Amino acid sequence: MPKRTVPGPLQKLLKFDEKITEKFCLFANKFLPFRELRIHHKTLEITCHGLAWLAGWLAFIYLLSSSKLYEMQVNFLIGLVIDIILVAVIKAYTRRRRPAGNVPDMFMTVGVDNYSFPSGHASRVTFIALFFITLYPLPIFCVPPLLAWVTSLCVSRILLKRHHILDVFGGIILGVFETFILSLLWLSPETCADILSFLSDTDIVDTGM
């Protein structure tokens, strides 16, 4: 791809973002044992990997067939696909490099994963949390763990030097946008059952869960 000219004001914003990100990492590492925590950051990374979620969710749909779950399963899958597509398109367009100091050891990366903006993990974890808080609410006691997951994962993306701070905030905003889009596209239980029946090329067998 040809190299693009970045407008002056945007260049200044990106440089400022790089400096603030570096200062944040240096400050945090004064209080946190980074080497010991790296394994935890890596674990958090895997918990919100796009391909892992996509494969796991398809397996969930296949293994747990229940009319009570069709609406949630299909709508969540649609949101997940929207997230993966939007992140890939935006990354391919912006092509922002990852921060200096990033170790290229991320699990199952493909082409556009080499770029930094927006953070796909941040958008995905935000979407997942908002899905189960607003669109398909789980019991209230599930909310604190979801919010803790969002916070810890977003911070870990910066401390791992996978992303700049602006990348993470961009991902969060994208996750909110995806949730809003899905709320407009939300499919009824009947439509979801029809989709699953069509995709499986057979009648859906309700396991009665």
CSV table of C-alpha atoms in Angstrom, one decimal:
chain,number,residue,atom,x,y,z
A,1,MET,CA,0.0,0.0,0.0
A,2,PRO,CA,1.3,3.5,-0.7
A,3,LYS,CA,2.4,5.6,2.2
A,4,ARG,CA,-0.2,8.3,3.1
A,5,THR,CA,0.5,11.8,4.4
A,6,VAL,CA,-0.8,12.2,7.9
A,7,PRO,CA,-2.3,15.7,8.5
A,8,GLY,CA,-0.3,17.9,10.9
A,9,PRO,CA,-2.8,18.1,13.8
A,10,LEU,CA,-3.3,14.3,13.7
A,11,GLN,CA,0.4,13.8,13.8
A,12,LYS,CA,0.6,15.9,16.9
A,13,LEU,CA,-2.2,14.0,18.5
A,14,LEU,CA,-0.5,10.7,17.7
A,15,LYS,CA,2.8,11.8,19.1
A,16,PHE,CA,1.2,13.1,22.2
A,17,ASP,CA,-0.6,9.7,22.6
A,18,GLU,CA,2.7,7.9,22.2
A,19,LYS,CA,4.3,10.0,24.9
A,20,ILE,CA,1.4,9.7,27.4
A,21,THR,CA,1.3,5.9,26.8
A,22,GLU,CA,5.0,5.6,27.5
A,23,LYS,CA,4.7,7.7,30.7
A,24,PHE,CA,1.7,5.6,31.8
A,25,CYS,CA,3.7,2.4,31.3
A,26,LEU,CA,6.7,3.7,33.1
A,27,PHE,CA,4.6,4.9,36.0
A,28,ALA,CA,2.6,1.7,36.3
A,29,ASN,CA,5.8,-0.5,36.2
A,30,LYS,CA,7.2,1.3,39.2
A,31,PHE,CA,4.4,-0.2,41.3
A,32,LEU,CA,3.6,-3.4,39.4
A,33,PRO,CA,6.0,-6.3,38.9
A,34,PHE,CA,5.6,-6.3,35.1
A,35,ARG,CA,7.5,-9.5,34.5
A,36,GLU,CA,5.4,-11.4,37.0
A,37,LEU,CA,2.2,-9.9,35.7
A,38,ARG,CA,3.0,-10.5,32.0
A,39,ILE,CA,1.6,-14.0,32.2
A,40,HIS,CA,-1.7,-12.6,33.5
A,41,HIS,CA,-1.8,-10.0,30.8
A,42,LYS,CA,-1.3,-12.7,28.2
A,43,THR,CA,-4.1,-14.8,29.8
A,44,LEU,CA,-6.4,-11.8,29.6
A,45,GLU,CA,-5.4,-11.4,26.0
A,46,ILE,CA,-6.5,-14.9,25.1
A,47,THR,CA,-9.9,-14.4,27.0
A,48,CYS,CA,-11.0,-11.9,24.4
A,49,HIS,CA,-9.3,-13.2,21.2
A,50,GLY,CA,-11.7,-12.8,18.3
A,51,LEU,CA,-11.1,-16.1,16.6
A,52,ALA,CA,-11.3,-18.0,19.9
A,53,TRP,CA,-14.6,-16.3,20.7
A,54,LEU,CA,-16.0,-17.0,17.3
A,55,ALA,CA,-15.0,-20.7,17.4
A,56,GLY,CA,-16.2,-21.1,20.9
A,57,TRP,CA,-19.5,-19.5,20.3
A,58,LEU,CA,-20.2,-21.6,17.2
A,59,ALA,CA,-19.4,-24.7,19.4
A,60,PHE,CA,-21.7,-23.3,22.1
A,61,ILE,CA,-24.6,-23.0,19.6
A,62,TYR,CA,-24.0,-26.5,18.3
A,63,LEU,CA,-23.7,-28.2,21.6
A,64,LEU,CA,-26.4,-26.4,23.5
A,65,SER,CA,-29.5,-26.3,21.4
A,66,SER,CA,-32.4,-24.7,23.3
A,67,SER,CA,-35.3,-22.5,22.2
A,68,LYS,CA,-34.5,-20.4,25.3
A,69,LEU,CA,-31.0,-19.6,24.0
A,70,TYR,CA,-31.6,-19.1,20.2
A,71,GLU,CA,-32.3,-15.3,20.5
A,72,MET,CA,-29.2,-14.7,22.6
A,73,GLN,CA,-27.0,-17.1,20.6
A,74,VAL,CA,-27.7,-15.7,17.2
A,75,ASN,CA,-27.8,-12.0,18.1
A,76,PHE,CA,-24.5,-12.3,20.0
A,77,LEU,CA,-23.0,-14.1,17.0
A,78,ILE,CA,-24.1,-11.3,14.7
A,79,GLY,CA,-22.6,-8.7,17.0
A,80,LEU,CA,-19.3,-10.7,17.2
A,81,VAL,CA,-19.1,-10.9,13.4
A,82,ILE,CA,-19.8,-7.1,13.2
A,83,ASP,CA,-17.0,-6.5,15.6
A,84,ILE,CA,-14.4,-8.6,13.8
A,85,ILE,CA,-15.3,-7.1,10.4
A,86,LEU,CA,-15.3,-3.4,11.7
A,87,VAL,CA,-12.0,-3.9,13.5
A,88,ALA,CA,-10.3,-5.4,10.5
A,89,VAL,CA,-11.6,-2.7,8.1
A,90,ILE,CA,-10.6,0.2,10.4
A,91,LYS,CA,-7.2,-1.3,11.1
A,92,ALA,CA,-6.6,-1.9,7.4
A,93,TYR,CA,-7.5,1.8,6.7
A,94,THR,CA,-5.6,3.4,9.6
A,95,ARG,CA,-2.5,1.1,9.6
A,96,ARG,CA,-1.1,2.5,12.8
A,97,ARG,CA,1.9,0.7,14.1
A,98,ARG,CA,1.9,-0.9,17.5
A,99,PRO,CA,3.9,0.8,20.3
A,100,ALA,CA,7.7,0.5,20.4
A,101,GLY,CA,8.5,-2.3,22.8
A,102,ASN,CA,5.7,-4.6,21.7
A,103,VAL,CA,6.7,-8.2,21.6
A,104,PRO,CA,5.2,-9.9,18.5
A,105,ASP,CA,4.0,-13.0,20.4
A,106,MET,CA,0.2,-12.5,20.2
A,107,PHE,CA,-1.8,-15.7,19.8
A,108,MET,CA,-3.2,-16.5,16.3
A,109,THR,CA,-2.6,-13.2,14.5
A,110,VAL,CA,-3.5,-12.5,10.9
A,111,GLY,CA,-2.6,-9.6,8.5
A,112,VAL,CA,-4.4,-6.6,10.0
A,113,ASP,CA,-3.7,-7.8,13.6
A,114,ASN,CA,-0.2,-6.2,13.1
A,115,TYR,CA,-1.8,-2.8,13.3
A,116,SER,CA,-2.8,-0.9,16.5
A,117,PHE,CA,-5.9,1.2,16.0
A,118,PRO,CA,-8.4,0.4,17.2
A,119,SER,CA,-7.9,-2.2,19.9
A,120,GLY,CA,-9.9,-5.2,18.9
A,121,HIS,CA,-9.7,-6.6,22.4
A,122,ALA,CA,-11.1,-3.4,23.8
A,123,SER,CA,-13.9,-3.2,21.3
A,124,ARG,CA,-14.8,-6.9,21.8
A,125,VAL,CA,-14.7,-6.9,25.6
A,126,THR,CA,-16.8,-3.7,25.7
A,127,PHE,CA,-19.4,-5.2,23.3
A,128,ILE,CA,-19.6,-8.4,25.3
A,129,ALA,CA,-20.0,-6.6,28.6
A,130,LEU,CA,-22.7,-4.3,27.2
A,131,PHE,CA,-24.5,-7.2,25.5
A,132,PHE,CA,-24.9,-9.0,28.7
A,133,ILE,CA,-25.6,-5.9,30.7
A,134,THR,CA,-28.1,-4.0,28.4
A,135,LEU,CA,-29.2,-6.2,25.5
A,136,TYR,CA,-29.5,-9.6,27.2
A,137,PRO,CA,-29.1,-8.8,30.9
A,138,LEU,CA,-27.6,-11.3,33.1
A,139,PRO,CA,-28.3,-11.3,36.9
A,140,ILE,CA,-27.0,-8.1,38.6
A,141,PHE,CA,-24.2,-10.0,40.5
A,142,CYS,CA,-22.6,-10.7,37.1
A,143,VAL,CA,-22.1,-7.0,36.3
A,144,PRO,CA,-19.1,-6.4,38.7
A,145,PRO,CA,-17.0,-9.3,37.2
A,146,LEU,CA,-17.9,-8.1,33.7
A,147,LEU,CA,-16.8,-4.5,34.5
A,148,ALA,CA,-13.6,-5.8,36.2
A,149,TRP,CA,-12.8,-7.8,33.1
A,150,VAL,CA,-13.3,-4.8,30.8
A,151,THR,CA,-11.1,-2.6,33.0
A,152,SER,CA,-8.3,-5.1,33.6
A,153,LEU,CA,-8.2,-6.2,29.9
A,154,CYS,CA,-8.1,-2.6,28.6
A,155,VAL,CA,-5.3,-1.7,31.0
A,156,SER,CA,-3.4,-4.8,30.2
A,157,ARG,CA,-3.4,-3.9,26.4
A,158,ILE,CA,-1.5,-0.8,27.3
A,159,LEU,CA,0.9,-2.4,29.8
A,160,LEU,CA,1.7,-5.1,27.3
A,161,LYS,CA,2.5,-2.4,24.8
A,162,ARG,CA,0.1,-3.9,22.3
A,163,HIS,CA,-1.7,-0.5,22.0
A,164,HIS,CA,-1.5,3.2,22.8
A,165,ILE,CA,-4.0,4.7,25.1
A,166,LEU,CA,-5.9,6.3,22.1
A,167,ASP,CA,-6.2,2.8,20.5
A,168,VAL,CA,-7.9,1.4,23.6
A,169,PHE,CA,-10.3,4.3,23.9
A,170,GLY,CA,-11.1,4.0,20.2
A,171,GLY,CA,-11.8,0.3,20.8
A,172,ILE,CA,-14.1,1.1,23.7
A,173,ILE,CA,-16.1,3.7,21.6
A,174,LEU,CA,-16.3,1.1,18.8
A,175,GLY,CA,-17.7,-1.5,21.2
A,176,VAL,CA,-20.4,0.9,22.3
A,177,PHE,CA,-21.2,1.7,18.7
A,178,GLU,CA,-21.5,-2.0,17.9
A,179,THR,CA,-23.9,-2.6,20.8
A,180,PHE,CA,-26.1,0.3,19.5
A,181,ILE,CA,-26.1,-1.1,16.0
A,182,LEU,CA,-27.0,-4.6,17.3
A,183,SER,CA,-29.8,-3.1,19.3
A,184,LEU,CA,-31.3,-1.8,16.0
A,185,LEU,CA,-30.7,-5.1,14.2
A,186,TRP,CA,-32.0,-7.3,17.1
A,187,LEU,CA,-33.7,-10.4,15.7
A,188,SER,CA,-36.7,-12.1,17.3
A,189,PRO,CA,-36.6,-15.6,18.8
A,190,GLU,CA,-38.5,-17.0,15.8
A,191,THR,CA,-36.2,-15.4,13.3
A,192,CYS,CA,-33.2,-16.7,15.2
A,193,ALA,CA,-34.6,-20.2,15.2
A,194,ASP,CA,-35.2,-20.0,11.4
A,195,ILE,CA,-31.6,-18.9,10.9
A,196,LEU,CA,-30.2,-21.8,12.9
A,197,SER,CA,-32.5,-24.2,11.1
A,198,PHE,CA,-31.4,-22.9,7.7
A,199,LEU,CA,-27.7,-23.0,8.6
A,200,SER,CA,-27.9,-26.5,10.0
A,201,ASP,CA,-29.9,-27.6,7.0
A,202,THR,CA,-32.2,-29.5,9.3
A,203,ASP,CA,-34.9,-28.9,12.0
A,204,ILE,CA,-33.5,-27.6,15.2
A,205,VAL,CA,-33.7,-30.1,18.0
A,206,ASP,CA,-34.5,-28.5,21.4
A,207,THR,CA,-32.6,-30.1,24.2
A,208,GLY,CA,-35.0,-28.5,26.6
A,209,MET,CA,-32.5,-26.5,28.6
